[in-house]
Coordinates of C-alpha atoms in Angstrom, one line a residue:
Chain R
X1 CA 6.3 -28.3 45.0
X2 CA 6.3 -28.2 41.2
X3 CA 5.1 -24.6 41.4
X4 CA 8.0 -23.7 43.6
X5 CA 10.5 -25.5 41.4
X6 CA 9.3 -23.7 38.3
X7 CA 9.5 -20.4 40.2
X8 CA 13.1 -21.1 41.3
X9 CA 14.0 -22.2 37.8
X10 CA 12.7 -18.8 36.5
X11 CA 14.7 -17.0 39.1
X12 CA 18.0 -18.8 38.3
X13 CA 17.7 -18.4 34.5
X14 CA 16.7 -14.7 34.7
X15 CA 19.9 -13.4 36.3
X16 CA 23.2 -12.8 34.5
X17 CA 25.4 -14.2 37.3
X18 CA 24.1 -17.7 36.4
X19 CA 25.4 -17.5 32.9
X20 CA 28.7 -16.0 34.0
X21 CA 29.5 -18.5 36.8
X22 CA 28.6 -21.4 34.6
X23 CA 30.6 -20.1 31.6
X24 CA 33.6 -19.6 33.9
X25 CA 33.1 -23.1 35.2
X26 CA 33.1 -24.6 31.7
X27 CA 36.1 -22.6 30.6
X28 CA 38.1 -23.5 33.7
X29 CA 37.2 -27.2 33.4
X30 CA 37.9 -27.7 29.7
X31 CA 40.7 -25.1 29.4
X32 CA 42.7 -26.5 32.4
X33 CA 42.2 -30.1 31.2
X34 CA 43.5 -29.3 27.8
X35 CA 46.4 -27.2 29.2
X36 CA 47.6 -30.0 31.6
X37 CA 47.1 -32.6 28.9
X38 CA 49.2 -30.5 26.4
X39 CA 51.9 -29.9 28.9
X40 CA 52.1 -33.7 29.7
X41 CA 52.1 -34.6 26.0
X42 CA 55.0 -32.2 25.4
X43 CA 57.1 -34.1 27.9
X44 CA 57.0 -37.0 25.5
X45 CA 58.4 -40.4 26.6
X46 CA 59.6 -39.0 30.0
X47 CA 56.0 -38.6 31.1
X48 CA 55.5 -42.2 32.1
X49 CA 53.6 -41.5 35.3
X50 CA 50.2 -40.1 35.7
X51 CA 46.6 -41.1 35.1
X52 CA 45.4 -39.8 31.7
X53 CA 41.9 -39.5 32.9
X54 CA 42.9 -37.5 36.0
X55 CA 45.0 -35.2 33.8
X56 CA 42.1 -34.3 31.6
X57 CA 39.9 -33.6 34.6
X58 CA 42.5 -31.3 36.3
X59 CA 40.1 -28.3 36.1
X60 CA 37.5 -29.9 38.4
X61 CA 38.7 -28.0 41.5
X62 CA 38.5 -24.6 39.8
X63 CA 35.2 -25.4 38.1
X64 CA 33.9 -26.4 41.5
X65 CA 34.7 -23.0 42.9
X66 CA 32.9 -21.2 40.0
X67 CA 29.8 -23.4 40.6
X68 CA 30.0 -22.9 44.4
X69 CA 29.8 -19.2 43.6
X70 CA 26.6 -19.9 41.7
X71 CA 25.2 -21.7 44.8
X72 CA 26.2 -18.9 47.1
X73 CA 24.6 -16.3 44.8
X74 CA 21.4 -18.2 44.5
X75 CA 20.7 -17.5 48.2
X76 CA 23.1 -14.7 49.0
X77 CA 21.7 -12.6 46.2
X78 CA 18.3 -12.7 47.8
X79 CA 19.6 -11.6 51.1
X80 CA 21.7 -8.8 49.6
X81 CA 18.8 -7.3 47.8
X82 CA 16.0 -8.1 50.3
X83 CA 14.3 -10.3 47.7
X84 CA 14.3 -13.0 50.3
X85 CA 11.3 -11.3 52.0
X86 CA 9.3 -11.2 48.7
X87 CA 10.3 -14.9 48.2
X88 CA 9.0 -15.9 51.6
X89 CA 5.8 -14.0 51.1
X90 CA 5.1 -16.1 48.1
X91 CA 6.4 -19.3 49.7
X92 CA 6.1 -19.1 53.5
X93 CA 7.2 -22.8 53.8
X94 CA 10.8 -22.0 54.3
X95 CA 12.1 -25.6 54.0
X96 CA 10.1 -26.0 50.8
X97 CA 11.8 -22.9 49.4
X98 CA 15.2 -24.1 50.4
X99 CA 14.6 -27.6 49.0
X100 CA 13.4 -26.2 45.7
X101 CA 16.4 -23.8 45.4
X102 CA 18.8 -26.7 46.2
X103 CA 17.2 -29.0 43.6
X104 CA 17.3 -26.3 40.9
X105 CA 20.9 -25.3 41.6
X106 CA 21.9 -29.0 41.7
X107 CA 20.1 -29.8 38.5
X108 CA 21.6 -26.9 36.6
X109 CA 25.1 -27.5 38.0
X110 CA 25.0 -31.2 37.1
X111 CA 23.8 -30.7 33.6
X112 CA 26.5 -28.2 32.8
X113 CA 29.3 -29.9 34.6
X114 CA 28.5 -33.3 33.1
X115 CA 28.8 -31.8 29.6
X116 CA 32.0 -29.9 30.6
X117 CA 33.5 -33.1 32.2
X118 CA 32.9 -35.2 29.0
X119 CA 34.3 -32.4 26.9
X120 CA 37.4 -32.2 29.0
X121 CA 37.9 -35.9 29.0
X122 CA 37.6 -36.3 25.2
X123 CA 39.5 -33.1 24.5
X124 CA 42.3 -34.1 26.9
X125 CA 42.6 -37.7 25.5
X126 CA 42.8 -36.3 22.0
X127 CA 45.7 -34.1 23.0
X128 CA 47.4 -37.0 24.9
X129 CA 47.5 -39.1 21.7
X130 CA 48.8 -42.7 22.3
X131 CA 48.7 -42.4 26.1
X132 CA 45.0 -41.7 25.9
X133 CA 42.6 -43.6 28.2
X134 CA 39.3 -44.9 26.9
X135 CA 35.9 -44.5 28.4
X136 CA 35.6 -48.3 28.7
X137 CA 38.8 -48.6 30.7
X138 CA 38.3 -49.5 34.4
X139 CA 37.1 -46.6 36.5
X140 CA 37.2 -44.1 33.7
X141 CA 33.5 -43.5 33.2
X142 CA 33.0 -43.3 36.9
X143 CA 35.7 -40.7 37.2
X144 CA 34.3 -38.5 34.4
X145 CA 30.8 -38.6 35.8
X146 CA 32.3 -38.3 39.3
X147 CA 34.0 -35.0 38.4
X148 CA 30.5 -33.7 37.5
X149 CA 29.2 -35.0 40.8
X150 CA 32.0 -33.3 42.7
X151 CA 31.3 -30.0 41.0
X152 CA 27.6 -30.3 41.6
X153 CA 28.1 -31.2 45.3
X154 CA 30.4 -28.2 45.7
X155 CA 27.6 -26.0 44.2
X156 CA 25.2 -27.2 46.8
X157 CA 27.9 -26.6 49.5
X158 CA 28.0 -23.0 48.3
X159 CA 24.2 -22.7 48.5
X160 CA 24.2 -24.2 52.0
X161 CA 26.9 -21.8 53.2
X162 CA 25.1 -18.9 51.6
X163 CA 21.9 -19.8 53.4
X164 CA 23.8 -20.2 56.7
X165 CA 25.9 -17.1 56.5
X166 CA 23.3 -14.9 54.5
X167 CA 26.1 -12.7 53.3
X168 CA 27.6 -13.3 49.8
X169 CA 31.3 -12.3 50.4
X170 CA 31.4 -14.1 53.7
X171 CA 29.9 -17.3 52.2
X172 CA 32.4 -17.1 49.2
X173 CA 35.3 -16.9 51.6
X174 CA 33.9 -19.8 53.6
X175 CA 33.5 -22.0 50.6
X176 CA 37.0 -21.2 49.3
X177 CA 38.4 -22.0 52.7
X178 CA 36.5 -25.2 53.1
X179 CA 36.9 -26.8 49.7
X180 CA 40.2 -25.3 48.5
X181 CA 42.6 -23.9 51.2
X182 CA 41.9 -26.0 54.3
X183 CA 41.9 -29.4 52.6
X184 CA 45.5 -28.7 51.4
X185 CA 46.6 -27.4 54.8
X186 CA 45.4 -30.6 56.6
X187 CA 48.3 -32.5 55.0
X188 CA 50.6 -30.5 57.3
X189 CA 48.9 -31.9 60.4
X190 CA 51.2 -34.3 62.3
X191 CA 50.7 -37.9 63.3
X192 CA 48.0 -40.5 62.7
X193 CA 45.1 -38.2 63.7
X194 CA 46.4 -35.7 61.3
X195 CA 46.3 -38.3 58.5
X196 CA 42.7 -39.1 59.5
X197 CA 41.6 -35.5 59.4
X198 CA 43.3 -35.1 56.1
X199 CA 41.6 -38.1 54.7
X200 CA 38.1 -37.1 55.7
X201 CA 38.3 -33.4 55.1
X202 CA 35.8 -32.1 52.5
X203 CA 37.3 -32.3 49.0
X204 CA 40.2 -34.5 50.1
X205 CA 37.5 -37.2 50.5
X206 CA 35.2 -35.9 47.7
X207 CA 37.7 -35.7 45.0
X208 CA 38.5 -39.4 45.2
X209 CA 35.6 -40.0 42.9
X210 CA 37.5 -38.3 40.1
X211 CA 40.4 -40.7 40.2
X212 CA 40.4 -44.0 38.3
X213 CA 42.5 -45.8 41.0
X214 CA 42.3 -45.5 44.7
X215 CA 45.3 -43.5 45.9
X216 CA 47.3 -45.0 48.8
X217 CA 46.0 -44.2 52.2
X218 CA 42.9 -42.5 50.9
X219 CA 39.2 -43.4 51.0
X220 CA 37.6 -45.2 48.1
X221 CA 35.8 -43.2 45.4
X222 CA 32.2 -43.7 46.6
X223 CA 33.1 -43.8 50.3
X224 CA 35.0 -40.5 49.8
X225 CA 32.2 -38.9 48.0
X226 CA 29.7 -40.0 50.6
X227 CA 31.9 -38.4 53.3
X228 CA 31.9 -35.1 51.3
X229 CA 28.1 -35.3 50.9
X230 CA 27.9 -35.7 54.7
X231 CA 29.8 -32.4 55.2
X232 CA 27.3 -30.7 52.9
X233 CA 24.2 -32.4 54.4
X234 CA 25.2 -31.2 57.8
X235 CA 25.8 -27.6 56.6
X236 CA 22.5 -27.7 54.8
X237 CA 20.6 -29.1 57.8
X238 CA 22.1 -26.3 60.0
X239 CA 21.1 -23.7 57.4
X240 CA 17.5 -25.2 57.3
X241 CA 17.2 -25.1 61.1
X242 CA 18.3 -21.5 61.3
X243 CA 16.2 -20.5 58.3
X244 CA 13.1 -21.7 60.1
X245 CA 14.1 -20.1 63.4
X246 CA 15.4 -16.7 62.3
X247 CA 13.4 -13.7 61.3
X248 CA 13.7 -13.0 57.6
Chain J
X1 CA -10.3 -10.2 57.9
X2 CA -7.0 -9.8 59.9
X3 CA -7.1 -10.6 63.5
X4 CA -4.0 -9.8 65.7
X5 CA -4.1 -11.1 69.2
X6 CA -1.8 -10.0 72.0
X7 CA 1.0 -9.7 69.4
X8 CA 4.4 -9.2 71.2
X9 CA 7.9 -8.9 69.8
X10 CA 10.9 -8.6 72.1
X11 CA 14.5 -8.2 71.0
X12 CA 16.5 -9.0 74.2
X13 CA 15.3 -6.5 76.7
X14 CA 13.8 -4.1 74.0
X15 CA 10.1 -4.5 73.5
X16 CA 9.2 -3.5 69.9
X17 CA 5.6 -4.6 69.9
X18 CA 3.8 -5.0 73.2
X19 CA 0.6 -7.0 73.5
X20 CA -1.1 -5.5 70.4
X21 CA -4.6 -6.7 69.6
X22 CA -6.7 -5.4 66.7
X23 CA -8.9 -6.5 63.9
X24 CA -8.9 -5.2 60.3
X25 CA -12.1 -5.5 58.3
X26 CA -12.9 -5.4 54.6
X27 CA -14.5 -2.6 52.6
X28 CA -12.5 0.3 53.9
X29 CA -8.9 1.6 54.2
X30 CA -7.5 1.1 57.6
X31 CA -4.6 3.3 58.5
X32 CA -1.8 1.9 60.7
X33 CA -0.3 5.0 62.3
X34 CA 2.5 5.6 64.7
X35 CA 5.7 7.6 65.0
X36 CA 8.9 6.2 63.5
X37 CA 10.1 3.3 65.6
X38 CA 6.6 2.6 67.0
X39 CA 6.7 -1.0 65.8
X40 CA 4.6 -0.7 62.6
X41 CA 7.0 -2.5 60.3
X42 CA 7.7 -5.2 62.9
X43 CA 4.0 -5.7 63.3
X44 CA 3.5 -6.0 59.6
X45 CA 6.3 -8.5 59.2
X46 CA 4.8 -10.6 61.9
X47 CA 1.4 -10.4 60.2
X48 CA 3.1 -11.9 57.1
X49 CA 5.0 -14.6 58.8
X50 CA 8.4 -13.1 58.1
X51 CA 9.2 -12.4 61.8
X52 CA 8.2 -14.8 64.6
X53 CA 6.1 -13.2 67.4
X54 CA 7.6 -13.7 70.9
X55 CA 4.0 -14.1 72.0
X56 CA 0.5 -13.8 70.4
X57 CA -0.6 -14.5 66.9
X58 CA -2.1 -13.1 63.7
X59 CA -4.8 -14.9 61.8
X60 CA -5.8 -14.1 58.2
X61 CA -9.4 -15.3 57.9
X62 CA -8.7 -17.7 60.7
X63 CA -5.4 -19.1 59.4
X64 CA -1.8 -18.0 60.1
X65 CA -0.1 -16.6 57.0
X66 CA 2.5 -19.4 56.9
X67 CA -0.3 -22.0 56.5
X68 CA -2.0 -20.4 53.5
X69 CA -1.7 -22.6 50.5
X70 CA -1.3 -19.9 47.9
X71 CA -0.7 -16.8 50.0
X72 CA -0.4 -14.4 47.1
X73 CA -3.9 -15.2 46.1
X74 CA -5.2 -14.2 49.6
X75 CA -2.8 -11.5 50.7
X76 CA -0.9 -9.0 48.6
X77 CA 1.8 -7.0 50.4
X78 CA 4.2 -4.2 49.6
X79 CA 6.9 -3.9 52.3
X80 CA 10.0 -2.4 50.7
X81 CA 9.8 -1.5 47.0
X82 CA 13.6 -1.8 46.6
X83 CA 13.7 -5.3 47.9
X84 CA 13.9 -6.9 44.5
X85 CA 16.8 -8.5 42.7
X86 CA 18.1 -5.7 40.5
X87 CA 19.4 -8.0 37.8
X88 CA 16.0 -9.4 36.9
X89 CA 13.6 -7.8 34.5
X90 CA 10.2 -6.6 35.8
X91 CA 8.5 -9.4 33.9
X92 CA 10.7 -12.2 35.2
X93 CA 10.4 -10.8 38.7
X94 CA 6.6 -11.0 38.5
X95 CA 6.7 -14.3 36.6
X96 CA 8.7 -16.2 39.3
X97 CA 6.2 -14.9 41.9
X98 CA 3.2 -15.9 39.8
X99 CA 4.6 -19.4 39.2
X100 CA 5.2 -20.0 42.9
X101 CA 1.5 -19.5 43.6
X102 CA 0.1 -21.2 40.5
X103 CA -1.0 -17.9 39.0
X104 CA -1.3 -18.0 35.2
X105 CA 1.5 -16.0 33.4
X106 CA -1.2 -14.0 31.5
X107 CA -1.9 -12.3 34.9
X108 CA 1.7 -10.9 34.9
X109 CA 0.8 -8.9 31.7
X110 CA -2.4 -7.8 33.3
X111 CA -0.8 -6.3 36.4
X112 CA 2.0 -4.8 34.3
X113 CA -0.6 -2.9 32.3
X114 CA -2.5 -2.0 35.4
X115 CA 0.5 -0.4 37.0
X116 CA 1.7 1.2 33.8
X117 CA 4.9 -0.9 33.5
X118 CA 4.2 -2.6 30.2
X119 CA 6.8 -0.4 28.4
X120 CA 9.6 -1.3 30.8
X121 CA 8.6 -4.9 31.4
X122 CA 11.8 -6.2 29.8
X123 CA 14.1 -3.8 31.6
X124 CA 16.2 -4.8 34.6
X125 CA 14.6 -3.5 37.8
X126 CA 18.0 -2.3 39.2
X127 CA 17.7 0.8 37.0
X128 CA 14.1 1.6 38.1
X129 CA 13.3 4.9 39.8
X130 CA 11.7 4.8 43.2
X131 CA 8.3 5.5 41.7
X132 CA 8.7 2.7 39.2
X133 CA 9.9 0.3 41.9
X134 CA 6.9 1.2 43.9
X135 CA 4.6 0.4 41.0
X136 CA 6.4 -2.9 40.5
X137 CA 5.9 -3.7 44.2
X138 CA 2.2 -2.9 43.8
X139 CA 2.0 -5.0 40.7
X140 CA 3.4 -7.9 42.8
X141 CA 0.9 -7.3 45.5
X142 CA -2.0 -7.3 43.0
X143 CA -0.7 -10.4 41.2
X144 CA -2.9 -12.9 43.0
X145 CA -6.0 -10.6 42.9
X146 CA -6.0 -10.9 46.7
X147 CA -8.8 -9.8 49.0
X148 CA -6.4 -8.4 51.6
X149 CA -3.7 -5.8 50.8
X150 CA -1.0 -4.6 53.1
X151 CA 1.1 -1.5 52.3
X152 CA 4.0 -0.4 54.5
X153 CA 4.7 3.4 54.0
X154 CA 3.7 3.3 50.3
X155 CA 4.0 7.0 49.6
X156 CA 7.4 7.5 51.2
X157 CA 9.7 9.3 48.7
X158 CA 7.1 9.5 45.9
X159 CA 6.3 12.6 43.9
X160 CA 2.8 14.2 44.1
X161 CA 1.6 12.4 41.0
X162 CA 2.7 9.0 42.5
X163 CA 1.1 9.8 45.8
X164 CA -2.2 10.6 44.1
X165 CA -2.0 7.4 42.1
X166 CA -1.5 5.2 45.2
X167 CA -4.1 7.0 47.2
X168 CA -6.7 6.5 44.4
X169 CA -5.7 2.9 44.0
X170 CA -6.1 2.2 47.7
X171 CA -9.5 3.8 47.8
X172 CA -10.6 1.9 44.7
X173 CA -9.4 -1.4 46.2
X174 CA -11.4 -0.8 49.4
X175 CA -14.5 0.2 47.4
X176 CA -14.3 -3.2 45.7
X177 CA -14.8 -4.7 49.2
X178 CA -11.2 -5.6 49.8
X179 CA -9.3 -5.2 53.1
X180 CA -6.7 -2.5 52.8
X181 CA -4.2 -2.0 55.6
X182 CA -1.7 0.8 55.1
X183 CA 1.0 2.0 57.5
X184 CA 2.3 5.5 57.7
X185 CA 3.8 8.0 60.0
X186 CA 2.3 10.8 57.9
X187 CA -0.9 12.1 59.5
X188 CA -2.0 14.3 56.7
X189 CA -1.7 11.3 54.3
X190 CA -3.9 9.1 56.5
X191 CA -6.5 11.9 57.0
X192 CA -7.0 11.8 53.2
X193 CA -7.0 8.0 52.7
X194 CA -8.0 6.1 55.8
X195 CA -11.6 5.5 57.0
X196 CA -10.4 3.8 60.1
X197 CA -7.2 4.2 62.2
X198 CA -5.2 1.9 64.4
X199 CA -2.7 4.1 66.2
X200 CA 0.3 2.7 68.1
X201 CA 3.1 4.2 70.1
X202 CA 6.0 2.3 71.6
X203 CA 4.5 -0.9 70.3
X204 CA 1.2 -0.4 72.2
X205 CA -2.3 0.3 70.9
X206 CA -3.2 3.9 71.5
X207 CA -6.4 4.1 69.5
X208 CA -8.6 1.9 67.3
X209 CA -11.3 4.1 65.9
X210 CA -12.8 5.8 62.9
X211 CA -10.7 8.6 61.4
X212 CA -13.5 11.3 62.0
X213 CA -14.1 10.1 65.6
X214 CA -10.4 10.1 66.2
X215 CA -10.1 13.7 65.3
X216 CA -13.1 15.0 67.2
X217 CA -12.6 12.9 70.3
X218 CA -8.9 13.3 71.0
X219 CA -8.4 16.9 70.0
X220 CA -10.4 20.0 70.1
X221 CA -10.1 23.4 68.5
X222 CA -9.0 26.4 70.5
X223 CA -8.8 30.1 70.3
X224 CA -5.4 31.6 70.0
X225 CA -5.1 35.1 71.5
X226 CA -2.3 37.6 72.0
X227 CA -2.4 40.7 74.0
X228 CA 0.2 43.2 75.4
X229 CA -1.4 42.6 78.8
X230 CA -1.3 38.8 78.7
X231 CA -1.4 38.2 82.5
X232 CA -4.5 40.4 83.0
X233 CA -6.2 38.7 80.0
X234 CA -5.4 35.3 81.3
X235 CA -6.9 36.1 84.7
X236 CA -10.0 37.5 83.0
X237 CA -10.5 34.5 80.7
X238 CA -9.9 32.1 83.6
X239 CA -12.8 33.6 85.4
X240 CA -14.9 33.5 82.3
X241 CA -14.3 29.8 81.4
X242 CA -14.5 28.5 84.9
X243 CA -18.1 29.9 84.9
X244 CA -19.1 27.8 81.9
X245 CA -16.9 24.7 82.4
X246 CA -19.6 22.1 82.3
X247 CA -17.7 19.3 80.7
X248 CA -14.3 20.1 82.2
X249 CA -12.7 20.8 78.8
X250 CA -12.6 24.5 79.1
X251 CA -9.2 25.9 80.0
X252 CA -6.8 28.8 79.4
X253 CA -3.2 27.9 79.0
X254 CA -0.1 30.0 78.3
X255 CA 2.0 29.1 75.3
X256 CA 4.9 31.5 75.0
X257 CA 3.6 34.8 73.8
X258 CA 0.0 33.7 73.4
X259 CA -2.9 32.0 75.3
X260 CA -4.9 29.0 74.1
X261 CA -8.5 29.1 75.2
X262 CA -10.8 26.1 74.9
X263 CA -14.5 26.1 75.7
X264 CA -15.0 29.7 74.4
X265 CA -15.6 31.0 71.0
X266 CA -13.3 33.7 69.5
X267 CA -16.3 36.1 69.6
X268 CA -16.8 35.5 73.3
X269 CA -13.1 36.0 74.0
X270 CA -13.2 39.3 72.0
X271 CA -16.3 40.5 73.8
X272 CA -14.8 39.7 77.2
X273 CA -11.5 41.5 76.4
X274 CA -13.4 44.6 75.1
X275 CA -15.5 44.7 78.2
X276 CA -12.4 44.8 80.4
X277 CA -10.7 47.3 78.1
X278 CA -7.9 45.0 77.1
X279 CA -6.3 45.4 73.7
X280 CA -5.9 42.3 71.6
X281 CA -3.1 41.8 69.0
X282 CA -4.3 38.6 67.7
X283 CA -7.5 36.6 67.9
X284 CA -8.0 33.4 65.9
X285 CA -9.9 30.1 65.9
X286 CA -7.6 27.1 65.4
X287 CA -9.6 24.2 63.9
X288 CA -8.9 20.7 65.1
X289 CA -6.7 18.5 62.9
X290 CA -5.7 14.9 62.7
X291 CA -2.1 16.1 63.0
X292 CA -2.8 17.7 66.4
X293 CA -4.8 14.8 67.6
X294 CA -2.0 12.5 66.7
X295 CA 0.7 14.6 68.3
X296 CA -1.3 14.8 71.4
X297 CA -1.7 11.0 71.6
X298 CA 1.8 10.0 70.6
X299 CA 3.8 12.7 72.3
X300 CA 4.3 10.6 75.4
X301 CA 5.1 7.5 73.4
X302 CA 7.6 9.0 70.9
X303 CA 10.8 7.0 71.4
X304 CA 13.2 9.7 70.6
X305 CA 11.4 13.0 71.3
X306 CA 13.6 16.0 70.4
X307 CA 14.5 18.2 73.3
X308 CA 12.6 21.1 71.8
X309 CA 9.3 19.3 71.3

């Protein structure tokens, strides 16, 4: 397995799209955090509401999309070029290959997003001045690490959808729909079942881990993140089953 | 050794490969021949575990490809030279393959030198010409120093220099005792490279024989003859060949403006015509060729035969 992990690491570090998607993720994460923090600070005393930690992590959703693209490209790029056949000649154990790819994408995504998340937090708090939160305040450290976990999980979601759909543009549309568009549309659903769907839908559940306090009517931070991970695990399992069954 | 047993691949109601059984042994080049669409590539993908056979199996020295621990050290394959990630450098492409099979990275430099790619090792492969891509594909196939090599249409689209290079390489690999299995729809190419032929048509085995035997057994030379009095000549030669038809291969057939005579030499045809006072406009021996043998065998199994053929 170490052989396959090394191989996948070489693959991901040797294409330019990795650098670009990660760079975009960091810029969106830190830039958006600073922007929202600056705009909040400029409201002065009137800005009594709001969670300072959440404000500085405002870029998580956009950074998630950039990292999801990284995940999609890690698999989709192989299908687009036909490289997948060369890969499977070298590693005929398809589940081993998928597991190694997932592990490498998750590790790279977590390392970069954790650094970006801390940078956004400290940068944002510096801009917010006297309203700044501290890392030791309740729930703050969990929220900052949680933002990195959310971004990483979304990267794996992208990879799973890439392996399932085997077509880069299709998988990118799917991931944007599932983590960005549809979660917002669920709030339009009527009645109690509508509320339930809204609560459990992908990033509506997953993003709870980036808030210091539990929002009313929503799942708790870890419960919400677990629900999001279940969505991803189911997608990845479906991709794994099809990967084994289909001709490459 | 490669051992294919009753290999079958169906796509819905279409049968791409139909109960194919053959063995490929070491020490010589085995040509895998068939018209386009005969099922060559599908068969090779099944041999390499990429496509799942509907029925049957392929064993590489007794083990299915998918169960080989370090497959690249046992089998090297070139399927599609352009099937590489264009954004990666040649060196990184080979390095990730080497790492996955526990092959030392020093071997990457060796195969780069062997295929003449050292100079372009740090260039992205997206900008490679077909010839360079082909060399990269061969470098990847040789990476694990495998005893079995599979090449799918390796000379397609190459310039004469590239074709010669690949042909020499394949012969050398076989001379080292390796098993070399190469597919092609080009007869002339196989005539020059392969010692043994496995010929398929519509997914079925047509012949599994030595190249020389294949030519001599399935096709014979004939005498091509033209005359202004073709019907008279045909009647005359019919009588002559039926007299000597011991093995049943002698015949006279009309092909447009000329006759094809088998079982008689050109000299005998000329003598007979002169004796009957028939003028000849053309008299020629046509030697047997692999091309003709192949056409003869695969004509009935060509999927999309043109209306004029």
